[in-house]
């Protein structure tokens, strides 16, 4: 018997899965998905079995024997093995590399460290909201898209599903570690001993232990960043993406550049699990998407005011903080409410920045504390990071006004999705602001005619959606095509032109933001995927890129 094994060590791309001979004494207990010890080169390393075969296909070398089985319980389930195959085919990645992405590193010494305690943020819903929440919970199995207006109602839904759902496990995928930390405290309080938390910030032992809790089924609810799509969840589970429009669900800086939302669809199909995309905004889709909405926990929603900075620029006393914005800040302070001003950049010589605004407001607001730190403040000037993780929760009753000083850096990116991303980001920040108790949002914009700005400020999403779809159809961009970006990072000057000759329909070459020569393939519906498996390590294959640049 032969076992196809992926060594769990760093290997070149061309080194993938190796054949090993199964000794007679192991044949009765060997299984796909098990961790084994194997001889590799001059040492012994851990490996994972991806498949078993009656005989060795290649006769070029003699298969070496497996040394031992490290654990009788497979570390990869049959569902994960199927997912590895699907993933490899779609993202043009060798199965061994996907296996190494899926299997956690085994600690040398077993340790049952207790999970850490998470700070408890007091999420709360009102009694008047409960009937609407319970009605939405009844209908949750009938939809794939959920509209959320604050975090409290979403956390209530999670706890309700844990108590009443018939699904085996609840896997909640969250864009960032900070957002996990914000939610985990409330879940841990209710589900002590049944919660697993998975993210890249965990140590080797902690990650391995949490992985085992998931695979054994002891973990009833799992909170994870995008890597959670590789976890060994049970059949008939529930998979929920929180803030599903976030670009953080796309791997952008390491190979393979996968999109967890796409992999999540495969995982749901393979495990026969229910799938739910929860978002604070509507999405740009070819067909209008039907959303189920959770009622907000506040009876009085925030108001949003758009300030036209193009008009402000014509004034002699122009300032990056408009006159009416300054008046609104002073009014909020007079009502003993705290103000938060958001700039996308910490420092900038020309553009709007935290340090520039801090200097202006310190001069204008003489009798209050203007600060750039999260300590004591009357006016906080910060990047959007101040909103993430709900760090301002302790000030929930005191927050009055939230100001976005400028979002132009988001709109200025020369990419077909820049407007869409700006709209999604603003909607996400509004979700956090709603949870934090802000009463009012002021959006200063130097692009007041932008349809993305109008969609956010005035609720004119359909106008924005229609215009976006029209432009994308004319230029054959998603959702009317699939994109593959190929970027060259080698030293052969002729490689890009040679590939361009092989792929005459590819756009480019062009220089991307990483200063790499790139090609863009647009696959129309029904078109065959070109063979990209032989490109080698010098090429980065980015399927469904978040940003074509």
Short mmCIF file of C-alpha atoms in Angstrom, two decimals:
data_model
loop_
_atom_site.label_atom_id
_atom_site.label_comp_id
_atom_site.label_asym_id
_atom_site.label_seq_id
_atom_site.Cartn_x
_atom_site.Cartn_y
_atom_site.Cartn_z
CA UNK A 1 0.00 0.00 0.00
CA UNK A 2 1.18 3.52 -0.87
CA UNK A 3 0.33 6.76 0.97
CA UNK A 4 0.42 10.14 -0.78
CA UNK A 5 1.88 12.43 1.88
CA UNK A 6 2.47 16.19 2.07
CA UNK A 7 5.47 16.97 4.32
CA UNK A 8 4.57 19.73 6.78
CA UNK A 9 7.70 21.79 6.25
CA UNK A 10 8.57 24.77 4.06
CA UNK A 11 9.10 23.47 0.53
CA UNK A 12 9.54 24.93 -2.95
CA UNK A 13 6.34 25.13 -5.02
CA UNK A 14 7.38 22.26 -7.28
CA UNK A 15 7.85 19.94 -4.27
CA UNK A 16 4.33 18.80 -3.49
CA UNK A 17 3.10 15.34 -2.46
CA UNK A 18 5.40 12.33 -2.10
CA UNK A 19 4.74 8.58 -2.19
CA UNK A 20 5.58 6.56 0.92
CA UNK A 21 5.35 2.83 1.51
CA UNK A 22 2.94 1.73 4.26
CA UNK A 23 4.53 -1.00 6.42
CA UNK A 24 2.43 -4.12 6.99
CA UNK A 25 1.95 -3.38 10.70
CA UNK A 26 0.35 0.00 9.88
CA UNK A 27 -1.96 -1.08 7.04
CA UNK A 28 -4.92 -1.86 9.32
CA UNK A 29 -4.87 1.54 11.02
CA UNK A 30 -3.66 3.93 8.31
CA UNK A 31 -6.21 6.52 7.13
CA UNK A 32 -6.27 9.61 4.91
CA UNK A 33 -5.94 12.78 6.98
CA UNK A 34 -3.67 11.26 9.64
CA UNK A 35 -0.47 12.87 10.85
CA UNK A 36 2.56 10.63 10.36
CA UNK A 37 6.29 10.78 10.89
CA UNK A 38 8.22 10.29 7.64
CA UNK A 39 11.84 10.23 6.53
CA UNK A 40 12.55 13.27 4.37
CA UNK A 41 16.01 13.85 3.01
CA UNK A 42 18.32 13.28 5.99
CA UNK A 43 15.80 13.81 8.80
CA UNK A 44 12.35 12.80 9.99
CA UNK A 45 9.47 15.27 9.69
CA UNK A 46 5.72 15.42 10.19
CA UNK A 47 3.50 14.81 7.20
CA UNK A 48 -0.21 14.46 6.48
CA UNK A 49 -1.74 11.68 4.39
CA UNK A 50 -3.85 13.03 1.53
CA UNK A 51 -4.73 9.71 -0.12
CA UNK A 52 -3.99 5.98 -0.15
CA UNK A 53 -3.28 3.86 -3.23
CA UNK A 54 -2.79 0.16 -3.88
CA UNK A 55 0.48 0.70 -5.73
CA UNK A 56 2.99 3.36 -6.62
CA UNK A 57 2.28 5.00 -9.99
CA UNK A 58 5.79 6.29 -10.66
CA UNK A 59 8.59 3.74 -11.01
CA UNK A 60 11.35 6.38 -11.05
CA UNK A 61 12.19 5.86 -7.38
CA UNK A 62 11.48 3.42 -4.58
CA UNK A 63 9.03 4.69 -1.96
CA UNK A 64 10.50 4.97 1.53
CA UNK A 65 8.45 3.57 4.44
CA UNK A 66 6.37 5.63 6.87
CA UNK A 67 8.09 5.76 10.25
CA UNK A 68 5.00 5.97 12.50
CA UNK A 69 1.46 7.27 12.90
CA UNK A 70 1.50 10.26 15.24
CA UNK A 71 -2.22 10.22 16.06
CA UNK A 72 -4.89 7.70 15.19
CA UNK A 73 -7.49 10.46 14.85
CA UNK A 74 -7.11 12.18 11.45
CA UNK A 75 -6.09 15.83 11.66
CA UNK A 76 -7.87 16.43 8.33
CA UNK A 77 -11.45 15.26 7.82
CA UNK A 78 -12.84 13.88 4.57
CA UNK A 79 -14.54 17.24 4.05
CA UNK A 80 -11.22 19.05 4.38
CA UNK A 81 -9.56 16.66 1.93
CA UNK A 82 -12.30 17.38 -0.60
CA UNK A 83 -11.91 21.11 0.03
CA UNK A 84 -8.14 20.88 -0.56
CA UNK A 85 -8.76 19.32 -3.98
CA UNK A 86 -11.35 21.96 -4.94
CA UNK A 87 -9.15 24.79 -3.65
CA UNK A 88 -6.10 23.56 -5.54
CA UNK A 89 -7.97 23.32 -8.84
CA UNK A 90 -9.52 26.79 -8.56
CA UNK A 91 -6.48 28.71 -7.33
CA UNK A 92 -3.94 26.68 -9.35
CA UNK A 93 -2.14 25.53 -6.22
CA UNK A 94 -0.56 22.13 -5.58
CA UNK A 95 -2.55 20.07 -3.03
CA UNK A 96 0.48 19.74 -0.75
CA UNK A 97 0.66 23.51 -0.39
CA UNK A 98 -3.06 23.69 0.49
CA UNK A 99 -2.58 20.91 3.04
CA UNK A 100 0.24 22.86 4.69
CA UNK A 101 -2.11 25.85 4.79
CA UNK A 102 -4.81 23.76 6.52
CA UNK A 103 -2.90 21.69 9.09
CA UNK A 104 -1.76 23.52 12.24
CA UNK A 105 1.77 23.02 13.48
CA UNK A 106 1.85 20.25 16.08
CA UNK A 107 3.48 21.34 19.35
CA UNK A 108 6.38 19.24 20.57
CA UNK A 109 4.80 18.97 24.00
CA UNK A 110 1.08 18.71 24.61
CA UNK A 111 -0.26 21.57 26.71
CA UNK A 112 -3.83 22.14 27.84
CA UNK A 113 -3.49 25.86 28.42
CA UNK A 114 -6.71 27.48 29.52
CA UNK A 115 -8.21 29.90 26.99
CA UNK A 116 -7.66 33.54 27.81
CA UNK A 117 -10.44 35.75 29.10
CA UNK A 118 -11.78 38.35 26.69
CA UNK A 119 -12.91 41.82 27.71
CA UNK A 120 -16.66 41.91 28.06
CA UNK A 121 -18.36 44.64 26.04
CA UNK A 122 -21.95 45.09 27.30
CA UNK A 123 -23.98 44.42 24.17
CA UNK A 124 -27.67 44.98 24.80
CA UNK A 125 -30.94 44.93 22.90
CA UNK A 126 -34.16 46.58 24.01
CA UNK A 127 -37.34 44.73 24.92
CA UNK A 128 -39.13 46.43 22.06
CA UNK A 129 -36.58 44.97 19.68
CA UNK A 130 -36.99 41.37 20.82
CA UNK A 131 -40.13 40.47 18.81
CA UNK A 132 -38.46 41.63 15.59
CA UNK A 133 -35.24 39.78 16.42
CA UNK A 134 -37.07 36.56 17.21
CA UNK A 135 -39.06 36.80 13.98
CA UNK A 136 -35.86 37.34 12.00
CA UNK A 137 -34.25 34.37 13.76
CA UNK A 138 -37.13 32.15 12.63
CA UNK A 139 -36.55 33.17 9.01
CA UNK A 140 -32.75 32.99 9.10
CA UNK A 141 -32.67 29.55 7.46
CA UNK A 142 -34.57 30.90 4.45
CA UNK A 143 -31.99 33.49 3.41
CA UNK A 144 -28.30 33.77 2.56
CA UNK A 145 -27.98 37.53 3.10
CA UNK A 146 -28.53 39.35 6.39
CA UNK A 147 -28.57 43.12 6.86
CA UNK A 148 -27.28 44.24 10.26
CA UNK A 149 -27.46 47.76 11.69
CA UNK A 150 -25.45 47.34 14.89
CA UNK A 151 -23.30 44.75 16.62
CA UNK A 152 -25.61 44.14 19.60
CA UNK A 153 -28.37 42.64 17.49
CA UNK A 154 -25.84 40.45 15.67
CA UNK A 155 -24.40 39.14 18.97
CA UNK A 156 -27.96 38.46 20.18
CA UNK A 157 -28.54 36.40 17.03
CA UNK A 158 -25.37 34.36 17.62
CA UNK A 159 -26.37 33.54 21.19
CA UNK A 160 -29.90 32.70 20.05
CA UNK A 161 -28.58 30.33 17.38
CA UNK A 162 -26.29 28.63 19.89
CA UNK A 163 -29.24 27.96 22.19
CA UNK A 164 -31.89 27.05 19.63
CA UNK A 165 -30.24 26.01 16.37
CA UNK A 166 -30.10 22.34 15.40
CA UNK A 167 -26.85 22.85 13.50
CA UNK A 168 -23.79 20.95 14.80
CA UNK A 169 -21.49 23.96 15.10
CA UNK A 170 -21.59 27.67 14.45
CA UNK A 171 -18.55 29.00 12.56
CA UNK A 172 -18.44 32.82 12.58
CA UNK A 173 -15.85 34.33 10.26
CA UNK A 174 -14.81 37.87 11.22
CA UNK A 175 -12.54 40.19 9.17
CA UNK A 176 -10.06 41.17 11.90
CA UNK A 177 -8.69 39.95 15.22
CA UNK A 178 -9.87 43.19 16.84
CA UNK A 179 -13.47 42.47 15.89
CA UNK A 180 -13.17 38.93 17.24
CA UNK A 181 -11.94 40.31 20.57
CA UNK A 182 -14.92 42.67 20.72
CA UNK A 183 -17.45 39.85 20.26
CA UNK A 184 -15.67 37.01 22.08
CA UNK A 185 -16.26 38.29 25.62
CA UNK A 186 -20.06 38.11 25.38
CA UNK A 187 -19.98 34.70 23.66
CA UNK A 188 -17.49 33.32 26.17
CA UNK A 189 -19.68 34.44 29.08
CA UNK A 190 -22.67 32.47 27.76
CA UNK A 191 -20.82 29.55 26.14
CA UNK A 192 -17.97 28.89 28.55
CA UNK A 193 -16.13 25.73 27.50
CA UNK A 194 -17.87 25.60 24.12
CA UNK A 195 -16.08 28.48 22.40
CA UNK A 196 -13.02 28.16 20.15
CA UNK A 197 -11.15 31.20 18.85
CA UNK A 198 -8.85 30.84 15.84
CA UNK A 199 -6.58 33.52 14.39
CA UNK A 200 -2.96 34.13 13.44
CA UNK A 201 -2.19 35.85 16.74
CA UNK A 202 -2.37 32.60 18.73
CA UNK A 203 0.75 30.73 19.79
CA UNK A 204 1.49 27.23 18.47
CA UNK A 205 0.06 25.39 21.50
CA UNK A 206 -3.06 27.56 21.73
CA UNK A 207 -3.78 27.22 18.01
CA UNK A 208 -3.35 23.44 18.11
CA UNK A 209 -5.61 23.09 21.15
CA UNK A 210 -8.36 25.26 19.64
CA UNK A 211 -8.12 23.28 16.37
CA UNK A 212 -8.59 20.05 18.33
CA UNK A 213 -11.63 21.50 20.10
CA UNK A 214 -13.18 22.24 16.71
CA UNK A 215 -12.35 18.86 15.18
CA UNK A 216 -13.67 16.91 18.19
CA UNK A 217 -16.95 18.83 18.15
CA UNK A 218 -16.45 20.05 21.72
CA UNK A 219 -16.43 23.63 20.44
CA UNK A 220 -20.03 24.61 19.75
CA UNK A 221 -19.19 28.05 18.39
CA UNK A 222 -16.01 29.09 16.57
CA UNK A 223 -14.88 32.68 16.05
CA UNK A 224 -12.20 32.97 13.41
CA UNK A 225 -10.56 35.22 10.86
CA UNK A 226 -10.52 34.13 7.20
CA UNK A 227 -8.35 31.06 7.90
CA UNK A 228 -11.39 29.51 9.60
CA UNK A 229 -12.55 28.16 6.23
CA UNK A 230 -9.86 25.46 6.60
CA UNK A 231 -11.13 24.21 9.98
CA UNK A 232 -12.53 20.68 10.51
CA UNK A 233 -16.11 21.73 11.20
CA UNK A 234 -18.83 19.12 11.59
CA UNK A 235 -21.40 18.22 8.96
CA UNK A 236 -24.66 20.22 9.06
CA UNK A 237 -23.14 23.29 10.70
CA UNK A 238 -23.88 26.99 10.24
CA UNK A 239 -21.30 29.31 8.63
CA UNK A 240 -21.72 33.06 9.08
CA UNK A 241 -19.56 35.82 7.61
CA UNK A 242 -19.72 38.95 9.78
CA UNK A 243 -19.20 42.17 7.78
CA UNK A 244 -19.05 40.04 4.64
CA UNK A 245 -18.21 42.96 2.31
CA UNK A 246 -14.85 43.51 4.05
CA UNK A 247 -11.80 43.19 1.80
CA UNK A 248 -10.00 41.53 4.72
CA UNK A 249 -11.63 38.25 3.72
CA UNK A 250 -9.29 38.23 0.71
CA UNK A 251 -5.70 37.09 1.24
CA UNK A 252 -3.67 39.80 -0.44
CA UNK A 253 -0.05 39.51 0.72
CA UNK A 254 0.77 35.80 0.63
CA UNK A 255 0.31 32.98 -1.84
CA UNK A 256 -2.25 31.55 -2.44
CA UNK A 257 -4.38 34.69 -2.65
CA UNK A 258 -7.68 33.10 -1.78
CA UNK A 259 -11.04 34.70 -1.01
CA UNK A 260 -12.51 33.18 2.15
CA UNK A 261 -16.04 33.98 0.97
CA UNK A 262 -15.59 31.81 -2.12
CA UNK A 263 -13.95 29.02 -0.11
CA UNK A 264 -16.77 29.35 2.45
CA UNK A 265 -19.32 28.54 -0.25
CA UNK A 266 -17.41 25.35 -1.12
CA UNK A 267 -17.09 24.44 2.57
CA UNK A 268 -20.84 24.89 3.09
CA UNK A 269 -21.62 22.67 0.11
CA UNK A 270 -19.15 19.96 1.14
CA UNK A 271 -20.31 19.86 4.78
CA UNK A 272 -24.00 20.42 3.94
CA UNK A 273 -23.94 23.49 6.17
CA UNK A 274 -26.08 26.60 6.08
CA UNK A 275 -24.34 29.77 4.87
CA UNK A 276 -25.12 33.35 5.82
CA UNK A 277 -23.44 36.59 4.70
CA UNK A 278 -24.10 39.34 7.26
CA UNK A 279 -23.34 42.87 6.12
CA UNK A 280 -24.03 46.45 7.09
CA UNK A 281 -24.65 47.41 3.46
CA UNK A 282 -26.25 46.23 0.27
CA UNK A 283 -23.93 44.72 -2.33
CA UNK A 284 -23.17 45.42 -5.96
CA UNK A 285 -24.64 42.37 -7.68
CA UNK A 286 -26.05 41.78 -11.14
CA UNK A 287 -29.42 40.86 -9.67
CA UNK A 288 -30.90 42.74 -6.76
CA UNK A 289 -30.18 40.75 -3.63
CA UNK A 290 -32.97 39.98 -1.17
CA UNK A 291 -31.83 40.79 2.38
CA UNK A 292 -33.31 39.78 5.70
CA UNK A 293 -32.81 42.70 8.12
CA UNK A 294 -32.20 42.61 11.84
CA UNK A 295 -33.92 45.48 13.66
CA UNK A 296 -31.61 48.05 15.21
CA UNK A 297 -31.15 48.09 18.98
CA UNK A 298 -31.72 51.87 19.06
CA UNK A 299 -35.08 53.45 18.37
CA UNK A 300 -33.50 56.73 17.22
CA UNK A 301 -31.08 56.12 14.32
CA UNK A 302 -28.14 58.38 13.61
CA UNK A 303 -28.47 61.21 11.14
CA UNK A 304 -25.91 61.72 8.37
CA UNK A 305 -24.95 65.13 6.99
CA UNK A 306 -22.82 65.65 3.87
CA UNK A 307 -20.56 68.73 3.79
CA UNK A 308 -19.50 69.87 0.30
CA UNK A 309 -15.79 70.68 0.65
CA UNK A 310 -15.57 71.89 -2.95
CA UNK A 311 -17.62 74.91 -1.91
CA UNK A 312 -15.50 75.34 1.21
CA UNK A 313 -12.34 75.55 -0.89
CA UNK A 314 -13.58 78.75 -2.55
CA UNK A 315 -13.57 80.60 0.79
CA UNK A 316 -10.67 82.81 1.85
CA UNK A 317 -10.49 81.26 5.27
CA UNK A 318 -10.59 77.69 3.93
CA UNK A 319 -9.81 74.99 6.45
CA UNK A 320 -9.91 71.18 6.18
CA UNK A 321 -12.49 71.41 8.98
CA UNK A 322 -15.44 73.22 7.40
CA UNK A 323 -17.20 76.06 9.20
CA UNK A 324 -20.44 74.12 9.69
CA UNK A 325 -18.46 71.10 10.92
CA UNK A 326 -16.72 73.29 13.50
CA UNK A 327 -20.10 74.67 14.61
CA UNK A 328 -21.46 71.13 14.99
CA UNK A 329 -18.42 70.17 17.08
CA UNK A 330 -18.90 73.17 19.35
CA UNK A 331 -22.62 72.41 19.69
CA UNK A 332 -21.92 68.80 20.69
CA UNK A 333 -19.37 69.94 23.26
CA UNK A 334 -21.86 72.43 24.69
CA UNK A 335 -24.21 69.47 25.25
CA UNK A 336 -21.43 67.65 27.13
CA UNK A 337 -21.03 65.16 24.32
CA UNK A 338 -17.68 63.91 23.09
CA UNK A 339 -16.62 64.22 19.46
CA UNK A 340 -14.51 61.91 17.28
CA UNK A 341 -12.90 63.18 14.09
CA UNK A 342 -11.57 60.57 11.67
CA UNK A 343 -8.84 61.07 9.07
CA UNK A 344 -7.54 58.23 6.91
CA UNK A 345 -3.90 59.26 7.25
CA UNK A 346 -1.88 59.81 10.42
CA UNK A 347 0.41 62.34 8.75
CA UNK A 348 0.44 64.00 5.34
CA UNK A 349 2.25 67.04 3.93
CA UNK A 350 -0.61 68.06 1.66
CA UNK A 351 -3.70 65.95 2.34
CA UNK A 352 -6.01 65.72 5.33
CA UNK A 353 -4.32 64.01 8.27
CA UNK A 354 -4.72 63.35 11.97
CA UNK A 355 -1.79 65.61 12.89
CA UNK A 356 -3.01 68.46 10.67
CA UNK A 357 -6.55 68.37 12.09
CA UNK A 358 -5.20 68.08 15.63
CA UNK A 359 -3.27 71.32 15.14
CA UNK A 360 -6.31 73.14 13.71
CA UNK A 361 -8.75 72.04 16.43
CA UNK A 362 -6.28 72.72 19.24
CA UNK A 363 -6.21 76.36 18.09
CA UNK A 364 -9.97 76.63 17.50
CA UNK A 365 -11.21 74.86 20.63
CA UNK A 366 -9.52 76.63 23.52
CA UNK A 367 -11.39 75.28 26.53
CA UNK A 368 -11.49 71.55 25.84
CA UNK A 369 -9.11 68.61 25.60
CA UNK A 370 -8.27 67.78 21.99
CA UNK A 371 -6.34 64.51 21.84
CA UNK A 372 -5.08 61.88 19.42
CA UNK A 373 -5.07 59.09 22.05
CA UNK A 374 -7.90 56.99 23.44
CA UNK A 375 -7.48 58.26 27.01
CA UNK A 376 -9.41 61.23 28.34
CA UNK A 377 -10.64 63.57 25.63
CA UNK A 378 -13.37 65.98 24.64
CA UNK A 379 -12.44 65.74 20.96
CA UNK A 380 -10.55 62.70 19.69
CA UNK A 381 -8.73 62.98 16.36
CA UNK A 382 -7.69 59.56 15.06
CA UNK A 383 -7.58 57.12 12.16
CA UNK A 384 -10.50 54.67 11.67
CA UNK A 385 -8.58 52.23 13.86
CA UNK A 386 -10.13 54.03 16.85
CA UNK A 387 -13.54 52.63 15.83
CA UNK A 388 -12.38 49.07 15.19
CA UNK A 389 -12.80 46.59 18.00
CA UNK A 390 -15.27 49.00 19.61
CA UNK A 391 -12.44 50.45 21.72
CA UNK A 392 -14.62 53.43 22.63
CA UNK A 393 -17.31 51.30 24.27
CA UNK A 394 -16.56 52.77 27.71
CA UNK A 395 -17.62 56.17 26.29
CA UNK A 396 -20.85 54.83 24.79
CA UNK A 397 -23.20 57.14 26.70
CA UNK A 398 -21.06 60.21 26.08
CA UNK A 399 -20.40 60.12 22.32
CA UNK A 400 -22.31 62.65 20.24
CA UNK A 401 -20.71 63.51 16.89
CA UNK A 402 -18.57 61.49 14.47
CA UNK A 403 -16.81 63.41 11.69
CA UNK A 404 -15.14 61.89 8.64
CA UNK A 405 -12.78 64.66 7.59
CA UNK A 406 -12.17 63.21 4.13
CA UNK A 407 -12.54 59.86 2.38
CA UNK A 408 -10.90 60.97 -0.87
CA UNK A 409 -7.92 58.59 -0.54
CA UNK A 410 -10.41 55.72 -0.92
CA UNK A 411 -12.06 57.22 -4.00
CA UNK A 412 -8.76 58.25 -5.60
CA UNK A 413 -7.51 54.67 -6.14
CA UNK A 414 -7.67 54.17 -9.94
CA UNK A 415 -9.48 50.84 -9.74
CA UNK A 416 -12.90 49.82 -11.01
CA UNK A 417 -14.02 48.95 -7.45
CA UNK A 418 -12.82 52.07 -5.62
CA UNK A 419 -16.31 53.56 -5.24
CA UNK A 420 -17.76 50.26 -4.08
CA UNK A 421 -15.03 49.76 -1.49
CA UNK A 422 -15.48 53.31 -0.19
CA UNK A 423 -19.21 52.69 0.24
CA UNK A 424 -18.60 49.39 2.06
CA UNK A 425 -16.01 50.96 4.39
CA UNK A 426 -18.25 53.88 5.28
CA UNK A 427 -21.17 51.51 5.92
CA UNK A 428 -19.00 49.38 8.20
CA UNK A 429 -17.85 52.43 10.16
CA UNK A 430 -21.47 53.56 10.47
CA UNK A 431 -22.32 50.12 11.90
CA UNK A 432 -19.64 50.60 14.57
CA UNK A 433 -20.75 54.17 15.21
CA UNK A 434 -24.35 53.00 15.67
CA UNK A 435 -23.15 50.47 18.24
CA UNK A 436 -21.06 53.08 20.05
CA UNK A 437 -24.06 55.37 20.46
CA UNK A 438 -23.08 58.30 18.23
CA UNK A 439 -26.02 60.56 17.48
CA UNK A 440 -24.81 62.16 14.27
CA UNK A 441 -22.30 61.64 11.44
CA UNK A 442 -20.80 64.42 9.33
CA UNK A 443 -19.10 63.33 6.12
CA UNK A 444 -16.87 65.99 4.58
CA UNK A 445 -16.29 65.22 0.92
CA UNK A 446 -14.32 66.85 -1.85
CA UNK A 447 -16.27 64.56 -4.21
CA UNK A 448 -19.88 65.37 -3.26
CA UNK A 449 -21.12 64.24 -6.68
CA UNK A 450 -19.65 60.76 -6.24
CA UNK A 451 -22.42 58.17 -6.45
CA UNK A 452 -20.74 56.18 -3.67
CA UNK A 453 -20.89 59.24 -1.40
CA UNK A 454 -24.54 59.79 -2.34
CA UNK A 455 -25.36 56.16 -1.63
CA UNK A 456 -23.95 56.52 1.88
CA UNK A 457 -25.15 60.03 2.74
CA UNK A 458 -28.61 59.96 1.14
CA UNK A 459 -29.37 56.24 0.86
CA UNK A 460 -29.27 56.46 -2.97
CA UNK A 461 -27.86 52.96 -3.34
CA UNK A 462 -29.94 51.91 -6.35
CA UNK A 463 -28.66 54.85 -8.40
CA UNK A 464 -25.11 53.91 -7.44
CA UNK A 465 -25.67 50.22 -8.17
CA UNK A 466 -27.23 50.86 -11.60
CA UNK A 467 -24.37 53.13 -12.69
CA UNK A 468 -21.72 50.70 -11.45
CA UNK A 469 -23.29 47.76 -13.27
CA UNK A 470 -23.63 49.74 -16.49
CA UNK A 471 -19.95 50.70 -16.47
CA UNK A 472 -18.80 47.22 -15.61
CA UNK A 473 -20.88 45.61 -18.31
CA UNK A 474 -19.42 47.96 -20.91
CA UNK A 475 -15.85 47.17 -19.77
CA UNK A 476 -16.51 43.46 -19.10
CA UNK A 477 -15.68 43.62 -15.39
CA UNK A 478 -17.27 41.48 -12.61
CA UNK A 479 -19.99 40.44 -12.14
CA UNK A 480 -20.03 40.05 -15.95
CA UNK A 481 -16.65 38.32 -16.02
CA UNK A 482 -14.08 36.65 -13.79
CA UNK A 483 -10.67 38.24 -13.30
CA UNK A 484 -7.24 36.68 -12.95
CA UNK A 485 -4.25 38.92 -12.30
CA UNK A 486 -0.81 37.55 -13.15
CA UNK A 487 2.17 39.42 -11.66
CA UNK A 488 5.80 38.67 -12.44
CA UNK A 489 8.41 38.94 -9.69
CA UNK A 490 11.39 37.30 -11.42
CA UNK A 491 14.39 38.67 -13.30
CA UNK A 492 13.79 37.40 -16.82
CA UNK A 493 12.87 40.49 -18.84
CA UNK A 494 11.24 38.40 -21.57
CA UNK A 495 8.90 36.33 -19.39
CA UNK A 496 6.02 38.82 -19.40
CA UNK A 497 6.08 39.36 -23.18
CA UNK A 498 6.33 35.59 -23.74
CA UNK A 499 3.28 34.95 -21.58
CA UNK A 500 1.44 37.80 -23.31
CA UNK A 501 2.00 36.03 -26.64
CA UNK A 502 0.52 32.85 -25.14
CA UNK A 503 -2.45 34.81 -23.76
CA UNK A 504 -3.25 37.35 -26.51
CA UNK A 505 -6.58 38.31 -24.90
CA UNK A 506 -4.94 39.36 -21.62
CA UNK A 507 -4.83 43.08 -20.84
CA UNK A 508 -1.41 44.61 -20.26
CA UNK A 509 1.31 44.40 -19.39
CA UNK A 510 1.01 47.16 -16.79
CA UNK A 511 2.91 48.04 -13.63
CA UNK A 512 0.94 47.35 -10.45
CA UNK A 513 1.24 49.00 -7.03
CA UNK A 514 4.05 46.60 -6.10
CA UNK A 515 5.97 47.75 -9.21
CA UNK A 516 5.56 44.37 -10.84
CA UNK A 517 4.77 43.79 -14.49
CA UNK A 518 1.27 42.32 -14.61
CA UNK A 519 -1.35 40.94 -16.97
CA UNK A 520 -5.11 40.90 -16.42
CA UNK A 521 -7.27 38.11 -17.83
CA UNK A 522 -11.02 38.68 -18.13
CA UNK A 523 -12.89 35.39 -18.36
CA UNK A 524 -16.33 35.83 -19.86
CA UNK A 525 -19.07 33.43 -18.89
CA UNK A 526 -18.47 30.00 -20.30
CA UNK A 527 -14.87 30.75 -21.26
CA UNK A 528 -12.24 28.12 -20.51
CA UNK A 529 -9.57 28.83 -17.91
CA UNK A 530 -6.13 28.97 -19.56
CA UNK A 531 -3.53 26.51 -18.29
CA UNK A 532 -1.56 28.40 -15.66
CA UNK A 533 -0.14 25.43 -13.79
CA UNK A 534 3.30 25.67 -15.41
CA UNK A 535 3.99 29.32 -14.60
CA UNK A 536 6.31 28.62 -11.69
CA UNK A 537 7.30 30.52 -8.55
CA UNK A 538 8.18 33.75 -10.36
CA UNK A 539 4.50 34.36 -11.15
CA UNK A 540 1.86 35.38 -8.62
CA UNK A 541 -1.60 34.15 -9.60
CA UNK A 542 -4.37 36.25 -8.05
CA UNK A 543 -7.79 34.93 -8.94
CA UNK A 544 -10.72 37.29 -8.23
CA UNK A 545 -8.39 40.14 -7.12
CA UNK A 546 -9.77 42.75 -4.74
CA UNK A 547 -7.76 45.39 -6.60
CA UNK A 548 -6.50 44.91 -10.15
CA UNK A 549 -3.64 47.28 -9.42
#
